[in-house]
Protein backbone atom coordinates (compact mmCIF):
# COMPACT_ATOMS: atom_id res chain seq x y z
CA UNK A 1 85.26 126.96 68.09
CA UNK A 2 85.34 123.87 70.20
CA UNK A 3 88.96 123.23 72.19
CA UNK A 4 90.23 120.27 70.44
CA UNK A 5 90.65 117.58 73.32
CA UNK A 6 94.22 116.17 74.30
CA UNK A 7 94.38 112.51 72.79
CA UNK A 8 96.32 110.11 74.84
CA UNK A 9 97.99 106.47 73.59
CA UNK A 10 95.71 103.86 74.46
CA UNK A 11 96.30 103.53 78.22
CA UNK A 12 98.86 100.10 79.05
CA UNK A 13 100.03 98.31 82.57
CA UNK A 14 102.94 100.12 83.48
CA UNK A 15 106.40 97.49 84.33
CA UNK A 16 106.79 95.58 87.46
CA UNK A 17 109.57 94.16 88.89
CA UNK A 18 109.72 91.23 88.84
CA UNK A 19 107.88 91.46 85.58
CA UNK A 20 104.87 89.39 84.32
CA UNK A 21 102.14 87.83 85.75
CA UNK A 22 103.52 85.07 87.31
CA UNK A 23 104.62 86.73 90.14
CA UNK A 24 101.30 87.78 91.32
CA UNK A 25 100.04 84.45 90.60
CA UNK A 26 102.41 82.86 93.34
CA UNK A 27 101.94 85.36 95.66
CA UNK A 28 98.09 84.53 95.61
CA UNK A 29 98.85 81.14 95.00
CA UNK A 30 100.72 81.77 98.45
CA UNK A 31 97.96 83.41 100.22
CA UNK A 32 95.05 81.16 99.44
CA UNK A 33 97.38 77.82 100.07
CA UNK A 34 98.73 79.41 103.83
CA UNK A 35 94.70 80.55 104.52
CA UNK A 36 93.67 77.15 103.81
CA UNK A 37 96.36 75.10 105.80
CA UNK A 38 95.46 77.17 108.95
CA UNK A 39 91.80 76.33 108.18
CA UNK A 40 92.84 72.59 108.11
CA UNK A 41 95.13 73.16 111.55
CA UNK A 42 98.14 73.50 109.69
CA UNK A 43 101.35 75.94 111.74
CA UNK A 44 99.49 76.20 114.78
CA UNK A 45 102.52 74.60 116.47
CA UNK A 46 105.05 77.69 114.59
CA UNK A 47 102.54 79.91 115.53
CA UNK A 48 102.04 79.21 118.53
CA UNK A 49 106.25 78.53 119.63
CA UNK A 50 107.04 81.85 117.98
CA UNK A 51 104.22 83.72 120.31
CA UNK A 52 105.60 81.24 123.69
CA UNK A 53 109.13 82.87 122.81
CA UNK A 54 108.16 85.90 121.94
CA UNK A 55 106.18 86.45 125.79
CA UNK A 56 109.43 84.55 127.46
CA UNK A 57 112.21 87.72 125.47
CA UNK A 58 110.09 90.79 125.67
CA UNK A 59 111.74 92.93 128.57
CA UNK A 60 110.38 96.12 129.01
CA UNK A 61 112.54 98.03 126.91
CA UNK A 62 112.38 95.81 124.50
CA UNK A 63 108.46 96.32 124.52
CA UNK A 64 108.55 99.95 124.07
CA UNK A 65 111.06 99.95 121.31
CA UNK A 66 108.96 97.51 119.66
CA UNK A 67 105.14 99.32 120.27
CA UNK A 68 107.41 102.94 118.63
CA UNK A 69 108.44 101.23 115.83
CA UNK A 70 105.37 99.72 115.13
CA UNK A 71 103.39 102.56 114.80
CA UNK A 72 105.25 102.90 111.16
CA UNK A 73 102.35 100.64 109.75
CA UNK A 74 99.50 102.87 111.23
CA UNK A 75 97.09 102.40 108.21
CA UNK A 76 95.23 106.46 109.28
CA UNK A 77 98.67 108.21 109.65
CA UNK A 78 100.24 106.53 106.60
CA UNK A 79 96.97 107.58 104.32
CA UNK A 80 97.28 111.05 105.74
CA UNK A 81 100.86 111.28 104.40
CA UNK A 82 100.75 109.59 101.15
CA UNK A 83 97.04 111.76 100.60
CA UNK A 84 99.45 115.56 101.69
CA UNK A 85 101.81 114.53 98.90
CA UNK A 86 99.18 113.91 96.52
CA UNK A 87 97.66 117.43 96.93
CA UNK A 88 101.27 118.87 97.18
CA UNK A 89 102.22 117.25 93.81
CA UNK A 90 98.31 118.23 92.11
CA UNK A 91 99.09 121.79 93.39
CA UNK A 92 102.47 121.84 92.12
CA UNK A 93 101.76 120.20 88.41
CA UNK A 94 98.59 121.57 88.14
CA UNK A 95 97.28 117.79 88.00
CA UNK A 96 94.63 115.95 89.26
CA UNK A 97 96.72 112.65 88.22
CA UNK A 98 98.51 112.13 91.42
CA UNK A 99 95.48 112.44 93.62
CA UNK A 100 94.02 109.58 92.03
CA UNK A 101 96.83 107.24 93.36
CA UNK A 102 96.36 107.32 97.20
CA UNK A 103 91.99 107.28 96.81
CA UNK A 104 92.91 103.59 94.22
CA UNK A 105 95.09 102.48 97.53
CA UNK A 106 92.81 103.52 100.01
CA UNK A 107 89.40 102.16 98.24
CA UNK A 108 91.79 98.52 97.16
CA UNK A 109 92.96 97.83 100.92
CA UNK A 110 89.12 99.07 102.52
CA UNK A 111 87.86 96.61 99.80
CA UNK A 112 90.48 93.21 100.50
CA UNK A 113 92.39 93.88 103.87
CA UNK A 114 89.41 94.69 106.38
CA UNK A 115 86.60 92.12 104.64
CA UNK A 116 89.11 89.33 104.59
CA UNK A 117 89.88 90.13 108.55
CA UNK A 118 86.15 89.43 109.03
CA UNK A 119 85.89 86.78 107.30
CA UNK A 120 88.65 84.51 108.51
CA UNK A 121 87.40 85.39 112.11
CA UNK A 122 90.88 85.04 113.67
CA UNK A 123 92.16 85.58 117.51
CA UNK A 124 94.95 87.55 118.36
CA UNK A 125 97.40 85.71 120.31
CA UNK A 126 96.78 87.89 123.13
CA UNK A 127 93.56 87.29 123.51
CA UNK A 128 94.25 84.69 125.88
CA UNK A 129 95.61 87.12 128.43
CA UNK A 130 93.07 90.05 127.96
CA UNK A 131 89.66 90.12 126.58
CA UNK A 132 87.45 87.89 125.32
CA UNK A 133 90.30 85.75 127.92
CA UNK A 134 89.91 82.21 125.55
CA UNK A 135 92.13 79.05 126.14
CA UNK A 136 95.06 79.25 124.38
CA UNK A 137 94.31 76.15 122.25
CA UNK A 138 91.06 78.70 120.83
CA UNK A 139 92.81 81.50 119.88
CA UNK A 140 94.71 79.58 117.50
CA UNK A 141 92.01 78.44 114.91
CA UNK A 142 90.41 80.58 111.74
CA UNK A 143 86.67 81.41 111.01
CA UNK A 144 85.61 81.53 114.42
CA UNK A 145 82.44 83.09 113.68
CA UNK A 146 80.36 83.11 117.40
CA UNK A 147 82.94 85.54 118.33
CA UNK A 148 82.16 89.25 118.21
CA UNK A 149 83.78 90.67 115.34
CA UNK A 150 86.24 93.21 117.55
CA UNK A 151 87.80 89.65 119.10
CA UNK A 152 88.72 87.87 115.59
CA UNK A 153 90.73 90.34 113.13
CA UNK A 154 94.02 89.08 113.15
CA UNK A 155 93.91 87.65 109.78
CA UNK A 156 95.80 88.89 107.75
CA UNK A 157 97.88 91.08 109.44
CA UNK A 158 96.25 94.73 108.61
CA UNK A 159 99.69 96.60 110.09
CA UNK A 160 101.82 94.65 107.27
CA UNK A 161 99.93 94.70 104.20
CA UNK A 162 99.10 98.62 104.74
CA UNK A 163 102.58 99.50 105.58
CA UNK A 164 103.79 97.51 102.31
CA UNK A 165 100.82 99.31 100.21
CA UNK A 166 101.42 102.82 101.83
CA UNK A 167 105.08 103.16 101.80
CA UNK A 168 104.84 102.01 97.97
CA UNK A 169 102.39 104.71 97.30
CA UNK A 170 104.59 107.29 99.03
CA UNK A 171 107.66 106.05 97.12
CA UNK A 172 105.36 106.56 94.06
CA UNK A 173 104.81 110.13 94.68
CA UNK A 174 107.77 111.38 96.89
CA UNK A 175 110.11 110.82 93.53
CA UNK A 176 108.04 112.65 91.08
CA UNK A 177 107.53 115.74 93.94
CA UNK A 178 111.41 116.18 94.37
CA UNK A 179 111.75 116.13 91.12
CA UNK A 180 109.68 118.99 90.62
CA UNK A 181 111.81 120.35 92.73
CA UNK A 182 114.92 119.64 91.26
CA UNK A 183 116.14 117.66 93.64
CA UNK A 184 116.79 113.61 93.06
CA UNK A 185 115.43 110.04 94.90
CA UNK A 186 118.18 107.78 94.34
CA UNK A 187 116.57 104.44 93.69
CA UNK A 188 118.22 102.64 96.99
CA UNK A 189 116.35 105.04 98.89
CA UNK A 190 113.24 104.41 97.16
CA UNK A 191 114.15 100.62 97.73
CA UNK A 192 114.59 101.67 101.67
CA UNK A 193 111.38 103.59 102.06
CA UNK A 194 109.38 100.47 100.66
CA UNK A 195 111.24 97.55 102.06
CA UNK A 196 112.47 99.11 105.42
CA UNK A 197 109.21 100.07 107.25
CA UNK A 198 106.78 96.91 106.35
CA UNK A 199 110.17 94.47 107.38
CA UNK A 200 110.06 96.31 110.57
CA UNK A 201 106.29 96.11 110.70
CA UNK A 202 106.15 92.53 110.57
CA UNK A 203 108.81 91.78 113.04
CA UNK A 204 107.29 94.21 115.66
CA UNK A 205 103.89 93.11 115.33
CA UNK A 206 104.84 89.26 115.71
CA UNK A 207 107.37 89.77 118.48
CA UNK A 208 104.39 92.24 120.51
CA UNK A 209 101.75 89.30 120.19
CA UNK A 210 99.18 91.14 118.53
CA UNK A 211 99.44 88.91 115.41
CA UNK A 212 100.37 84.99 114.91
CA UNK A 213 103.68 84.86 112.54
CA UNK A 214 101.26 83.27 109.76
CA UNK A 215 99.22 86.48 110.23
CA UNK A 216 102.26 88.47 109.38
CA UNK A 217 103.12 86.23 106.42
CA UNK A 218 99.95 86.35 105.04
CA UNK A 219 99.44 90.00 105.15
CA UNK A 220 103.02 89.96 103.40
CA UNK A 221 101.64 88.31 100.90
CA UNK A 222 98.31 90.34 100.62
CA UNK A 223 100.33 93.35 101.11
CA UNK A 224 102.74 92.74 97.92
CA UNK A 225 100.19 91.86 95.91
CA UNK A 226 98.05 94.74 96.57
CA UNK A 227 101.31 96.66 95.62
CA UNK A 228 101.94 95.02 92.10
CA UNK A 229 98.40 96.00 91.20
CA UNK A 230 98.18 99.61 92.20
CA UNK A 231 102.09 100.05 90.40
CA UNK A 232 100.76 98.32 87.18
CA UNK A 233 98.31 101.00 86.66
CA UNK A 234 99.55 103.92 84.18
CA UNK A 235 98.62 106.43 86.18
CA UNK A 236 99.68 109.20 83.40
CA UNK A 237 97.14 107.37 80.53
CA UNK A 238 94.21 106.94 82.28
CA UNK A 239 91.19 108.85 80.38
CA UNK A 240 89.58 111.61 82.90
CA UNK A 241 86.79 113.55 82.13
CA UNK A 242 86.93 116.68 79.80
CA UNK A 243 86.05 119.41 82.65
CA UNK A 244 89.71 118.21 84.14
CA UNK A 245 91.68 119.04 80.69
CA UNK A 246 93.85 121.66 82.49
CA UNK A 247 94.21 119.67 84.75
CA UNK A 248 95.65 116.54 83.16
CA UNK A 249 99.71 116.42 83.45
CA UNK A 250 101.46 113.38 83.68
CA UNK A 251 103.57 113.05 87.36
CA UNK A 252 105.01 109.62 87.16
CA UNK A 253 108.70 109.97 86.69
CA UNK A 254 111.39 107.03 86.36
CA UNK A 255 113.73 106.70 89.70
């Protein structure tokens, strides 16, 4: 006789806060309106004030405080982590459910963050002071497209929407993994581990001149709504394939 296969409830969004659509719907409202204004000359005077005071209060110290710190929204290290708690949890549940969280977050930002970098064909602010060595009226402007693409990534900020995407997918599976281990994430230090890291992320990047402040915003903005997407999916309803039936054990647990 034929093993009678597990049925599932028909698979629906899991909650959001803040909940509904509309959220999402400003936040690429927000995107699309800041990429356009820049594209029209909009904030080049913010941006380009923030980046003057930024050079003029950057001491030493202050520099290598700033380049440690940043290295908390290193896109490889970040995917490393959230991908050995993934195979920690699978092993633990006996699950392939929790692996398929940190491949949707790493295919999502490969498919958004780095395509919408080349497109916009933005500067750095510091590439006035090191190579390709433009005026500093040039590296202000998007879709600068005669420059090599290496010279023209800063937009959006690829350090700020991966550290709000990546420390969301950790958060994701560091609660269910203690749990399995009987210990407990209190829910401010979920809030910490996803708010924490990007807000220093975005300050260190701006204040180190490797990205305008509007970058920063905008990869806010990307970054958060990468986030609402990949936490709306019910991970634990999804269909998979028969040959993973043993396999198949929901993770997700409520912190």
């Amino acid at each position: 006789m034929r093993e009678t296969p597990t049925v599932r409830a028909k698979a629906r969004l899991a909650p959001v806060r803040p909940a509904g659509w509309w959220f999402d719907a400003l936040l690429l409202i927000g995107f699309v309106a800041l990429t356009g204004a820049l594209a029209a000359g909009w904030f080049f005077g913010i941006d380009r004030a923030v980046a003057d005071w930024a050079d003029a209060h950057r001491p030493t110290a202050a520099w290598w405080i700033a380049v440690i710190l940043n290295y908390l929204g290193q896109g490889t290290p970040l995917t490393l982590i959230a991908a050995g708690l993934a195979v920690l949890l699978a092993i633990r549940l006996r699950s392939v459910r929790p692996l398929l969280v940190p491949v949707a977050a790493f295919v999502l930002t490969y498919l958004t963050i780095g395509p919408l970098k080349v497109w916009t064909a933005r500067p750095a602010p510091s590439a006035s002071v090191k190579e390709p060595f433009l005026p500093p009226e040039q590296t202000l402007p998007l879709f600068q497209d005669d420059l090599p693409v290496r010279f023209a990534q800063s937009y959006p900020s690829g350090h700020v929407a991966n550290a709000i995407v990546w420390y969301g997918v950790i958060a994701l599976l560091l609660a269910p993994l203690l749990a399995n281990l009987g210990r407990t994430l209190p829910r401010r230090v979920v809030l910490a581990v996803r708010i924490v890291p990007p807000t220093v992320v975005l300050c260190t990047t701006t204040y180190l001149g490797w990205h305008w402040l509007s970058d920063s915003v905008a990869g806010l903005l990307l970054g958060l709504l990468l986030d609402r997407i990949l936490h709306r999916v019910p991970w634990d309803e999804l269909p998979l394939p028969a040959r993973f039936r043993r396999w198949d054990r929901s993770f997700i647990k409520p912190v």
